[in-house]
PDB file of C-alpha atoms and ligand atoms in Angstrom:
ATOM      1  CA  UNK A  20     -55.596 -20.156  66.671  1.00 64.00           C
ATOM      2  CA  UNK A  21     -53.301 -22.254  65.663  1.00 75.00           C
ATOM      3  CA  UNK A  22     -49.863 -20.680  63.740  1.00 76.00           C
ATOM      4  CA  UNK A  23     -48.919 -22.263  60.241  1.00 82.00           C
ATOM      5  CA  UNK A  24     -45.261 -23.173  59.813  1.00 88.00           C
ATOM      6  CA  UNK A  25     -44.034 -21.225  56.694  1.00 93.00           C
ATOM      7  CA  UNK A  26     -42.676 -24.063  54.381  1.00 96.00           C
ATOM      8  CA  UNK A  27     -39.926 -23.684  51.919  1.00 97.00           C
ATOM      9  CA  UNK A  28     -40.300 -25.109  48.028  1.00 98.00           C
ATOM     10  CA  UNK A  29     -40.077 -23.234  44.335  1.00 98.00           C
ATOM     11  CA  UNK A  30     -41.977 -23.453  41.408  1.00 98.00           C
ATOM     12  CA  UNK A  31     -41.226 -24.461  37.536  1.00 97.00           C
ATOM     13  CA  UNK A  32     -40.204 -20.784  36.631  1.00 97.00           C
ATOM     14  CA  UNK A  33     -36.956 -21.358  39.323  1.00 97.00           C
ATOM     15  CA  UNK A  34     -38.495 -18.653  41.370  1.00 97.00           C
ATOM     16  CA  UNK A  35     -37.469 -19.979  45.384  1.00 98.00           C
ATOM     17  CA  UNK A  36     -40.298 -19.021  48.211  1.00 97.00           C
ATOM     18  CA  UNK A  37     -39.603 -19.070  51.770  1.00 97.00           C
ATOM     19  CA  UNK A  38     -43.223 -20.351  52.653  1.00 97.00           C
ATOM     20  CA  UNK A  39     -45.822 -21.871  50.556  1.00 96.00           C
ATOM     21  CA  UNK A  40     -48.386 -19.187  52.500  1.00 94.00           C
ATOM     22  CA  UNK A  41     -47.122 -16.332  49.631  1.00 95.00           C
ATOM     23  CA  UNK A  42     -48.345 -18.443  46.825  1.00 97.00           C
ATOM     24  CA  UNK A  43     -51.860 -17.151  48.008  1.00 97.00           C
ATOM     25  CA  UNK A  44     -50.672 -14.095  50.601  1.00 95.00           C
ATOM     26  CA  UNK A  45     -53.724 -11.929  49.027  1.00 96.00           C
ATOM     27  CA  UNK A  46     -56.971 -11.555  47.197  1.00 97.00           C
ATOM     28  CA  UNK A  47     -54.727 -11.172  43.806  1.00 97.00           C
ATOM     29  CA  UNK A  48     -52.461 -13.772  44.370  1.00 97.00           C
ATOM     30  CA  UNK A  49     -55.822 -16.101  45.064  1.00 97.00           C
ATOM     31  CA  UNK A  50     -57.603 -15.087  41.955  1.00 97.00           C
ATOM     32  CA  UNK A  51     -54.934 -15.498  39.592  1.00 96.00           C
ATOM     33  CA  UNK A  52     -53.904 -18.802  41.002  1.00 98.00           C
ATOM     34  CA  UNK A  53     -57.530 -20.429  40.329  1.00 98.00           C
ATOM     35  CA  UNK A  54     -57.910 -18.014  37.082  1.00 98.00           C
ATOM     36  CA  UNK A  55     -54.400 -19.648  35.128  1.00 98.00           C
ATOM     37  CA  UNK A  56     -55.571 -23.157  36.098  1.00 98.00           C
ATOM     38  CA  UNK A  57     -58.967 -22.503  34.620  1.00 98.00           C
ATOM     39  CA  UNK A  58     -57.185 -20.726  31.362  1.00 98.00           C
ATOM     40  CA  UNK A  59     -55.214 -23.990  31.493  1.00 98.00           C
ATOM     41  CA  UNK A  60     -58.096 -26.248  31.451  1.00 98.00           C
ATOM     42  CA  UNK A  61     -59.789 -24.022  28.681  1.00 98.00           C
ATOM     43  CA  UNK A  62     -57.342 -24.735  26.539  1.00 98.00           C
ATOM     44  CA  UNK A  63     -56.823 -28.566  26.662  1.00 97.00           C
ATOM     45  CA  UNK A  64     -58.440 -31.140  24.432  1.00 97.00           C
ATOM     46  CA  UNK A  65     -60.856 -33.263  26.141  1.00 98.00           C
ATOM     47  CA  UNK A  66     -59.086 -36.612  25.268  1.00 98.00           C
ATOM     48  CA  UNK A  67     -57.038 -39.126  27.836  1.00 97.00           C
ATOM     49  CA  UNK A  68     -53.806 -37.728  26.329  1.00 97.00           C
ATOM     50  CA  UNK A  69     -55.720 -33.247  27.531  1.00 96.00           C
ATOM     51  CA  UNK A  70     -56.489 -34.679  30.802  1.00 97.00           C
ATOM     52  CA  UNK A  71     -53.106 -36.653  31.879  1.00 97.00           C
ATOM     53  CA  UNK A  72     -50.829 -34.036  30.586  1.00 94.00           C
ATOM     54  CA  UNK A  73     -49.928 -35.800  27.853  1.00 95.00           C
ATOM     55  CA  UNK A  74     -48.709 -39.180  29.721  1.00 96.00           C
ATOM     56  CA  UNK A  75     -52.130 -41.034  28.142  1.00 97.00           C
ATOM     57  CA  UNK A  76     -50.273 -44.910  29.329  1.00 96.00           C
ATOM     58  CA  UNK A  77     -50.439 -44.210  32.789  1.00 97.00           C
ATOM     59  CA  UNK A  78     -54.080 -44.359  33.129  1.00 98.00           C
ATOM     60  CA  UNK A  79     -54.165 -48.296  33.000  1.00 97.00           C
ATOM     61  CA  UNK A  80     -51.711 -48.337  35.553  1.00 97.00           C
ATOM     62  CA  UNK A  81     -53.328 -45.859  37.624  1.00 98.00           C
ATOM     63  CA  UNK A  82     -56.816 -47.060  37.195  1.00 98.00           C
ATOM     64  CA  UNK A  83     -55.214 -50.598  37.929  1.00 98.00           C
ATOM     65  CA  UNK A  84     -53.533 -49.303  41.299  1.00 98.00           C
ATOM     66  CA  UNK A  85     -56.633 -47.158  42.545  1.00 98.00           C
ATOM     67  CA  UNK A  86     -59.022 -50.655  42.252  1.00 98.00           C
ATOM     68  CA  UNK A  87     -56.018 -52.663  44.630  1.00 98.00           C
ATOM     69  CA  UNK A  88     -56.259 -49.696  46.907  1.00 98.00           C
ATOM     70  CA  UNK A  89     -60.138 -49.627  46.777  1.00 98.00           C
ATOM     71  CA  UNK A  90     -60.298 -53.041  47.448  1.00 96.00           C
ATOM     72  CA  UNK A  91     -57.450 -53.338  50.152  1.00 97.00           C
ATOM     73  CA  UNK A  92     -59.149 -50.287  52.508  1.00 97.00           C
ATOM     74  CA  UNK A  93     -62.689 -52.411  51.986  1.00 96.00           C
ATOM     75  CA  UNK A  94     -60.992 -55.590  52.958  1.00 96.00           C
ATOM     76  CA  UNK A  95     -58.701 -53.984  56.050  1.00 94.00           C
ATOM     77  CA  UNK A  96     -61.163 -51.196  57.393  1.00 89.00           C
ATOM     78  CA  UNK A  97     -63.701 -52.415  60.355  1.00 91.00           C
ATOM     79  CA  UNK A  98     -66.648 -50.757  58.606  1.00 94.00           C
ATOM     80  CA  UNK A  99     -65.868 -50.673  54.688  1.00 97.00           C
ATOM     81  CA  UNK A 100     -68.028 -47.950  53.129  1.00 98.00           C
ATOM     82  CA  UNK A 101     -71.141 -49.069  51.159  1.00 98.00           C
ATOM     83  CA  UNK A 102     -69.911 -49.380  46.925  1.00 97.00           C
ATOM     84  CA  UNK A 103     -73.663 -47.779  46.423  1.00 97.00           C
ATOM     85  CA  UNK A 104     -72.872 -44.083  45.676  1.00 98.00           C
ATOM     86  CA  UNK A 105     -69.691 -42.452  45.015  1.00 98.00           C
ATOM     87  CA  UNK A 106     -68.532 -38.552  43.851  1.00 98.00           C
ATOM     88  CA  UNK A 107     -65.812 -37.850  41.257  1.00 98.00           C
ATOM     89  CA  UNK A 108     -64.282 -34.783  42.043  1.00 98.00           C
ATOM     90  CA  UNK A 109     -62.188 -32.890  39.208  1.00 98.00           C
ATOM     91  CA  UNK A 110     -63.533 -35.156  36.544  1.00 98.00           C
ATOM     92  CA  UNK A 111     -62.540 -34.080  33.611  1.00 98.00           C
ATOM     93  CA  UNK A 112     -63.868 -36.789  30.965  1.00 98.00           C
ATOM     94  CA  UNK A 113     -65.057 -38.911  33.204  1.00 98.00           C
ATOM     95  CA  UNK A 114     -62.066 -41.058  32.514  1.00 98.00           C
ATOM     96  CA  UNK A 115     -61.489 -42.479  36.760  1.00 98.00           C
ATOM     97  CA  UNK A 116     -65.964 -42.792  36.704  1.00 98.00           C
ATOM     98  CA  UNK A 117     -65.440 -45.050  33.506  1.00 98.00           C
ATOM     99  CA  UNK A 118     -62.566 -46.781  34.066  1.00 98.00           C
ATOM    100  CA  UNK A 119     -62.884 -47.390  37.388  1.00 98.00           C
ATOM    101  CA  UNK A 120     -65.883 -46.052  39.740  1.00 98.00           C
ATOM    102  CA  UNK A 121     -69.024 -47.222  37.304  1.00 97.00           C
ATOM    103  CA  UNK A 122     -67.587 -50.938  37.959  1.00 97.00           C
ATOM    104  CA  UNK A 123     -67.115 -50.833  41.656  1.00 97.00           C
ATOM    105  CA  UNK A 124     -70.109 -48.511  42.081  1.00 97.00           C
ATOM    106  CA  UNK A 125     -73.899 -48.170  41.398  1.00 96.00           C
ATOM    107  CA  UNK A 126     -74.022 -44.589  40.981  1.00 96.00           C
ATOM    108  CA  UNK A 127     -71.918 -42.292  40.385  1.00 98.00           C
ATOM    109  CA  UNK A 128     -72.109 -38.147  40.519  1.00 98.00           C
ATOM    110  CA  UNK A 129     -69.548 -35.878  38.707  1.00 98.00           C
ATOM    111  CA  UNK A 130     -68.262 -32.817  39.546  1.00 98.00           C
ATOM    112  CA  UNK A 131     -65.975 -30.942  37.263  1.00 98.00           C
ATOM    113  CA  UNK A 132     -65.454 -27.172  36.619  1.00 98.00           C
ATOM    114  CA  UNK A 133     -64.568 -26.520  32.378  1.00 98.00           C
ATOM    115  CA  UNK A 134     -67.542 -27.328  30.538  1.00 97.00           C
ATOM    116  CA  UNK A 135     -66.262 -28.773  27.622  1.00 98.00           C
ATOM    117  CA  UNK A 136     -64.349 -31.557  29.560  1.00 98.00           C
ATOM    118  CA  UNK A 137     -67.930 -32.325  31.616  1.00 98.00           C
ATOM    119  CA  UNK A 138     -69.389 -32.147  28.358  1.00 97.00           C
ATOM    120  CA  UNK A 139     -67.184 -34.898  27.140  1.00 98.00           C
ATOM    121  CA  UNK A 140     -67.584 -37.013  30.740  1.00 98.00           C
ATOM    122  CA  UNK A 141     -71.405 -36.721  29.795  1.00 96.00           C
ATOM    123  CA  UNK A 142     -70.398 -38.537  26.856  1.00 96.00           C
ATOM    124  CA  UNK A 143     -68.235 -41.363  27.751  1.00 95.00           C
ATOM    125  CA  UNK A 144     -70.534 -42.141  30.926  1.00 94.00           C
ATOM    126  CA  UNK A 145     -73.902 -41.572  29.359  1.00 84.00           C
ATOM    127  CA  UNK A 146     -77.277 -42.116  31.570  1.00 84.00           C
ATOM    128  CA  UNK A 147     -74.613 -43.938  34.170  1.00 84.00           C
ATOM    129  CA  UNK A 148     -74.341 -40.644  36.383  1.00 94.00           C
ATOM    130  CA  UNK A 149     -76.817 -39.559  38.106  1.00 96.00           C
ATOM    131  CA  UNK A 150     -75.655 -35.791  38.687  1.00 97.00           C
ATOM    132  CA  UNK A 151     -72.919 -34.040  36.573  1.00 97.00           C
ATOM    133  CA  UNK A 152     -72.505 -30.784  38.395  1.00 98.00           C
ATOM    134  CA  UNK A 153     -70.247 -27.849  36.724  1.00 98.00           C
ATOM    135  CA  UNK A 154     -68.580 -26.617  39.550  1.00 98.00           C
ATOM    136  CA  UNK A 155     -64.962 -25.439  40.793  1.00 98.00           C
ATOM    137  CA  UNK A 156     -64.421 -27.591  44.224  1.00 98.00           C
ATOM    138  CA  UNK A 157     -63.560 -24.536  46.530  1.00 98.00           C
ATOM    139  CA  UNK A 158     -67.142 -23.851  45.651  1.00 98.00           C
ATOM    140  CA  UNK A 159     -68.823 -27.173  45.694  1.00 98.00           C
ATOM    141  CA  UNK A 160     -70.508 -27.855  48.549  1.00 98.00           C
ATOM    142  CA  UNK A 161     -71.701 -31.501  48.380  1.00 98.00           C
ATOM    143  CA  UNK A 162     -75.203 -32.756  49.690  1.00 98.00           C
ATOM    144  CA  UNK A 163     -75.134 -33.961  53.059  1.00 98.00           C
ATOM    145  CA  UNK A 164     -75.000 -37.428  53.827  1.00 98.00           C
ATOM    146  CA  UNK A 165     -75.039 -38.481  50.770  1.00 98.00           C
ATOM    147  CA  UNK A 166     -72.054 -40.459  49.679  1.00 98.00           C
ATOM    148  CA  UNK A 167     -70.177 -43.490  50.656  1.00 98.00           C
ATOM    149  CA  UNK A 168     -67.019 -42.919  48.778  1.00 98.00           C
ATOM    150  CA  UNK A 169     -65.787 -39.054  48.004  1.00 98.00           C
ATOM    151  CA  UNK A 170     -63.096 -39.515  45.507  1.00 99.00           C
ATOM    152  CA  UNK A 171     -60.958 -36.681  44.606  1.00 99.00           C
ATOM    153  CA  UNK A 172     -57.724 -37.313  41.616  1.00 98.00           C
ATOM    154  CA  UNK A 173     -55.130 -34.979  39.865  1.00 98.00           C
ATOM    155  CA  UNK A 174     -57.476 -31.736  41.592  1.00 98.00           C
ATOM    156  CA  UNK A 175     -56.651 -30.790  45.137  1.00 98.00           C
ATOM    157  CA  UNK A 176     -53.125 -29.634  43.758  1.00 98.00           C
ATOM    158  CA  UNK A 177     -55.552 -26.804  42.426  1.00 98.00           C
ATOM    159  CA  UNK A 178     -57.105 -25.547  45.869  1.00 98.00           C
ATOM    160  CA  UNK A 179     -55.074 -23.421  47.802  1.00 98.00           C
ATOM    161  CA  UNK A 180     -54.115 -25.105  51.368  1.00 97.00           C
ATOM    162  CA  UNK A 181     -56.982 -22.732  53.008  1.00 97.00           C
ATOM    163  CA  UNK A 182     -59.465 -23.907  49.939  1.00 98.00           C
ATOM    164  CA  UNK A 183     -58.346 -27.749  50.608  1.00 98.00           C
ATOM    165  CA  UNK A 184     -59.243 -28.049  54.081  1.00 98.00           C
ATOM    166  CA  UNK A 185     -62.928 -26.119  54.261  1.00 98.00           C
ATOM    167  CA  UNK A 186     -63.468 -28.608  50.894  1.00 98.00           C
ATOM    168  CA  UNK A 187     -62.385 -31.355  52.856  1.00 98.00           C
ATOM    169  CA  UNK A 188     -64.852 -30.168  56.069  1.00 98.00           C
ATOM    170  CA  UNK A 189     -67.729 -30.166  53.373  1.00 98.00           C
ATOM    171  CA  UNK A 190     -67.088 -33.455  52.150  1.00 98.00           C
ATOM    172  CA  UNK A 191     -66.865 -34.934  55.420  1.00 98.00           C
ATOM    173  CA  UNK A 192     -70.324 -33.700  56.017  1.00 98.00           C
ATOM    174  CA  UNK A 193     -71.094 -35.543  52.555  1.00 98.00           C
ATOM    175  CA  UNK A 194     -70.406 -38.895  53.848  1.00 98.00           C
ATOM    176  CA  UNK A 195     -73.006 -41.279  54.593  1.00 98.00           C
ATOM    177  CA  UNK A 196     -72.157 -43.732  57.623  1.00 97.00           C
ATOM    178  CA  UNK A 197     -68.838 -45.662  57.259  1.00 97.00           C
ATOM    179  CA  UNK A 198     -68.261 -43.212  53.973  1.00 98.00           C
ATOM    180  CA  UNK A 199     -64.318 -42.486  52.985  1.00 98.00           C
ATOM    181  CA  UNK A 200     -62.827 -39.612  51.377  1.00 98.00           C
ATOM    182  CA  UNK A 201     -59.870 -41.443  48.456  1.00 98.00           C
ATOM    183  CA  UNK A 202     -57.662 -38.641  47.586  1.00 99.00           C
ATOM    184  CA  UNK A 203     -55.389 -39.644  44.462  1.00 98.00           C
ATOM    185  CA  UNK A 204     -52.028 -36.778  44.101  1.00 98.00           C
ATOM    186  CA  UNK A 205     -48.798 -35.937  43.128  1.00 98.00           C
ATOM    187  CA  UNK A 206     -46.780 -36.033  46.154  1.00 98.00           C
ATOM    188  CA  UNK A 207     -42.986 -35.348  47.082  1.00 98.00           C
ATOM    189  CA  UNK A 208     -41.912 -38.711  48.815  1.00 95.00           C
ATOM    190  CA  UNK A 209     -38.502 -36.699  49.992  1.00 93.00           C
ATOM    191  CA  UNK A 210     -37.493 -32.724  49.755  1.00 96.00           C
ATOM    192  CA  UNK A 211     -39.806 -29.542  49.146  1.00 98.00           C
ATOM    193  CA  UNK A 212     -43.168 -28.810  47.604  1.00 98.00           C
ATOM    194  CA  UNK A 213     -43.313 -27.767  43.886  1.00 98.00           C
ATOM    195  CA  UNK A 214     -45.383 -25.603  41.724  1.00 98.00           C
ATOM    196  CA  UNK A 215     -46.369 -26.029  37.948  1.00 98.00           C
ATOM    197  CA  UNK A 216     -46.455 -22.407  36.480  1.00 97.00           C
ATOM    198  CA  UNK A 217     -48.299 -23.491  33.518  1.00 96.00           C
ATOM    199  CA  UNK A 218     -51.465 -24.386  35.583  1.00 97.00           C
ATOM    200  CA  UNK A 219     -50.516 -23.042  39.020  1.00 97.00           C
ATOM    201  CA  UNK A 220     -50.498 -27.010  40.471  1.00 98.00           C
ATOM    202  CA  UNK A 221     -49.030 -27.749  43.650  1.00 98.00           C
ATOM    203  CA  UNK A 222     -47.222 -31.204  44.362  1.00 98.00           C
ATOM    204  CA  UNK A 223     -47.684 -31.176  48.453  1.00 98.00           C
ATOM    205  CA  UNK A 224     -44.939 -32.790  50.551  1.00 98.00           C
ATOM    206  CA  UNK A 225     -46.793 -36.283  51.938  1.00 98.00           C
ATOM    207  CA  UNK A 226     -46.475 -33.725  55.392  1.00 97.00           C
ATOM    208  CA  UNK A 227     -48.167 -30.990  54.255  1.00 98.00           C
ATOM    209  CA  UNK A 228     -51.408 -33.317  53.302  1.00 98.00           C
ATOM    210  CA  UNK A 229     -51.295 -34.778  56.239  1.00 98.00           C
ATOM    211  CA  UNK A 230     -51.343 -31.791  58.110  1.00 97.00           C
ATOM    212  CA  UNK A 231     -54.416 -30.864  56.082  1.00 98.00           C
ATOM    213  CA  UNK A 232     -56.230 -34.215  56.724  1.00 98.00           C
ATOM    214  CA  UNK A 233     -55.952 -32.877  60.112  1.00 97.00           C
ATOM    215  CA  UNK A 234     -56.553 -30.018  60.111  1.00 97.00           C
ATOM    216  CA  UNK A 235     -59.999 -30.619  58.119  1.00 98.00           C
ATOM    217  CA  UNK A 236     -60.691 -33.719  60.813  1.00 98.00           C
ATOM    218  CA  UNK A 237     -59.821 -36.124  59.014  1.00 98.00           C
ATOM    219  CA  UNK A 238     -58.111 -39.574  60.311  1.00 98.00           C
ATOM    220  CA  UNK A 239     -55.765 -41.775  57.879  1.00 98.00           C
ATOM    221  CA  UNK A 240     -57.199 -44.807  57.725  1.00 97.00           C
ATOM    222  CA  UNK A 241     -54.635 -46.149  54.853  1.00 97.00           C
ATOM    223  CA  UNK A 242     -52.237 -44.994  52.097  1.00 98.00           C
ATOM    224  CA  UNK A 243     -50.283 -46.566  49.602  1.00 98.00           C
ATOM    225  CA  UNK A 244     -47.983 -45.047  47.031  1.00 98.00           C
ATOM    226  CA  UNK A 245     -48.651 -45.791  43.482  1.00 98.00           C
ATOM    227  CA  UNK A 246     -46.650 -48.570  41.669  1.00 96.00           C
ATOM    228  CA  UNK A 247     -45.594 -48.821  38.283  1.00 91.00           C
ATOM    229  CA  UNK A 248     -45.017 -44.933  37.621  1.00 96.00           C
ATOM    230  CA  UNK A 249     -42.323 -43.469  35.558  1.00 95.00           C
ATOM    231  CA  UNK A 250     -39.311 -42.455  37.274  1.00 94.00           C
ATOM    232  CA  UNK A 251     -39.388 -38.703  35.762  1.00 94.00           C
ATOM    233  CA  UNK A 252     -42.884 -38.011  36.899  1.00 96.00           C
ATOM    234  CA  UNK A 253     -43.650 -36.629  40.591  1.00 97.00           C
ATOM    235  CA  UNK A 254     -44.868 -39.840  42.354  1.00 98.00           C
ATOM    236  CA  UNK A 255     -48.274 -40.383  43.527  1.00 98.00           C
ATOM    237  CA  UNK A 256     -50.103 -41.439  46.908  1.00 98.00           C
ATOM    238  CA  UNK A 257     -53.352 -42.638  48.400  1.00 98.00           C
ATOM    239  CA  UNK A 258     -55.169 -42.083  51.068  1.00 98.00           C
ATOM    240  CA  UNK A 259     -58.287 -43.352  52.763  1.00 98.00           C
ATOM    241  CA  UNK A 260     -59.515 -40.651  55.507  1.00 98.00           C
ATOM    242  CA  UNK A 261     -62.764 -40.757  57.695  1.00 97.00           C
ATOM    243  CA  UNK A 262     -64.246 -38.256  59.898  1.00 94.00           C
ATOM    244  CA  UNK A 263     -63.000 -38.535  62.815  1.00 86.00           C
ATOM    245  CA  UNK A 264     -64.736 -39.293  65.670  1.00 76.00           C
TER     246      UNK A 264
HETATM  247  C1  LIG B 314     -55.331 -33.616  35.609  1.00 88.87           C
HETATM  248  S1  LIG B 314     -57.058 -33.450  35.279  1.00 88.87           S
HETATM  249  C2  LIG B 314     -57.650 -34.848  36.182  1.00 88.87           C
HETATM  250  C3  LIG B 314     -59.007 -35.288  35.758  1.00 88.87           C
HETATM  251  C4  LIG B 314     -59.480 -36.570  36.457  1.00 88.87           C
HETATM  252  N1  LIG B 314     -59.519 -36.432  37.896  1.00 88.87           N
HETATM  253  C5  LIG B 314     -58.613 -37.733  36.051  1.00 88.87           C
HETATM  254  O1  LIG B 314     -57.851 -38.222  36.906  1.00 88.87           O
HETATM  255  O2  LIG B 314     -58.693 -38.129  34.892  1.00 88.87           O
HETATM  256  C6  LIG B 314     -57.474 -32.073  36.346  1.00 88.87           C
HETATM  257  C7  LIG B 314     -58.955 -31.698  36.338  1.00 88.87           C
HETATM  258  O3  LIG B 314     -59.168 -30.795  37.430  1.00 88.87           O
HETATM  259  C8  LIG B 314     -60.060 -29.779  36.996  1.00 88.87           C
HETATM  260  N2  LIG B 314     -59.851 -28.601  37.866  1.00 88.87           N
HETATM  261  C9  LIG B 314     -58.885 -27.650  37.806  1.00 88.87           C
HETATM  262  N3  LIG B 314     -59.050 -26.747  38.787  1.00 88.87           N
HETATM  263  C10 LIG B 314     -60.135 -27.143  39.500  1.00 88.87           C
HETATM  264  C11 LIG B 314     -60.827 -26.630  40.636  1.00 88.87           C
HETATM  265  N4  LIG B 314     -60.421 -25.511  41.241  1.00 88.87           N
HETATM  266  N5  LIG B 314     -61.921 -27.290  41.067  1.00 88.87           N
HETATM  267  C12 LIG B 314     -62.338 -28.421  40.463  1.00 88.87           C
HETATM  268  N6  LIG B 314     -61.733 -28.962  39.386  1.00 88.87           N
HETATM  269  C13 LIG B 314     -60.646 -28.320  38.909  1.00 88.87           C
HETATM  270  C14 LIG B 314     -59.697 -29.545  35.547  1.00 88.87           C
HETATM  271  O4  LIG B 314     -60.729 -28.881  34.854  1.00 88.87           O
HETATM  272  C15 LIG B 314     -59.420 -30.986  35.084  1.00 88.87           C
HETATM  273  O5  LIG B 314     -60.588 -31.588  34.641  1.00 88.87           O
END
């Protein structure tokens, strides 16, 4: 089996850890990581100002970005997945499916864990998605074969490394022929990974999610860091992965 490197980083509360592995060490640890994320959630109003942590003017600029990516990996990639159907994972209100997926897309399924948030997404996306499933992603299993994009935004800093890459296994099984897996993060460019104690969130070195891409079978197939973001705010990255072969 292969041995996991014990990585340094510290989280918002200045407590220093020697390896990111004691963030979820045992059953306890696991629990309450997923349980103050979901307490967080709970308690957040299902607006664009609840779901962005209070930064509501980046989502134009993100939205913006995540199309020139979309479109750049379709126009680059040999075999450019299908725009037929495509998976939102970690929701929320449906603000990425609105603002972004229900243009490039003809269907779209949701998956998001709080029920008032999906409750709101059923709102702002109306008879435009096909499936809104209430479900935590280190649960979700989604159906085979059945999408051409997997996108995944602001969520996989909730799944513990051991979580991300079975999640990512699944979803490669999702994938139809020529179907990508977009994941959208927080991700340290330069220096140590970071947690959020007021909703247990990981920002992953750029190394550490590659190392999970891999480990989950995954191959790059692009990246791109997101432009126009505020200085002060952890920057964010792309990637395109496919199965590999
Ligand atoms: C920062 S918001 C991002 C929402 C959306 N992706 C967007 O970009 O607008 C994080 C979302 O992740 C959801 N979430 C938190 N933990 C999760 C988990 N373990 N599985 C799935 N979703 C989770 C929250 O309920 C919330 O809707």
């Amino acid at each position: 089996m292969e041995t996991v490197k014990a990585l340094p980083g510290t989280d918002s509360a200045g407590a220093i850890y020697a390896s990111h592995l004691d963030l979820w060490s045992d059953d306890k640890k696991r629990a309450s990581w997923y349980q103050k994320a979901a307490d967080h959630w709970a308690a957040q109003a299902a607006t664009l100002d609840g779901v962005l942590g209070g930064f509501p003017e980046t989502s134009e600029p993100d939205l913006r970005e995540s199309r020139r990516f979309l479109d750049l990996v379709s126009s680059r990639a040999p075999n450019p997945p299908k725009r037929e159907i495509v998976l939102d994972c970690g929701a929320g209100i449906g603000r990425v499916t609105k603002g972004l997926l229900l243009d490039l897309f003809e269907r779209v399924d949701l998956v998001e864990p709080n029920d008032r948030l999906l409750e709101e997404a059923k709102k702002q996306v109306g008879a435009r998605a096909e499936r809104l499933i209430a479900s935590s992603l280190e649960k979700f299993e989604p159906e085979e074969g059945r999408y051409d994009v997997i996108w995944a935004q602001w969520v996989l800093l909730y799944l513990t490394d051991e979580d991300l890459v079975a999640f990512l296994q699944r979803c490669k099984k999702g994938l139809r022929p020529n179907g990508m897996i977009f994941v959208k993060e927080n991700v340290v460019i330069e220096g140590q990974w970071m947690v959020d104690r007021d909703d247990n969130s990981i920002s992953r070195t750029d190394a550490m999610y590659k190392d999970i891409f891999r480990k989950a079978g995954l191959v790059l197939q692009d990246q791109l860091r997101q432009a126009a973001w505020p200085n002060d705010l952890v920057p964010v990255k792309m990637y395109a992965l496919r199965g590999a072969a």
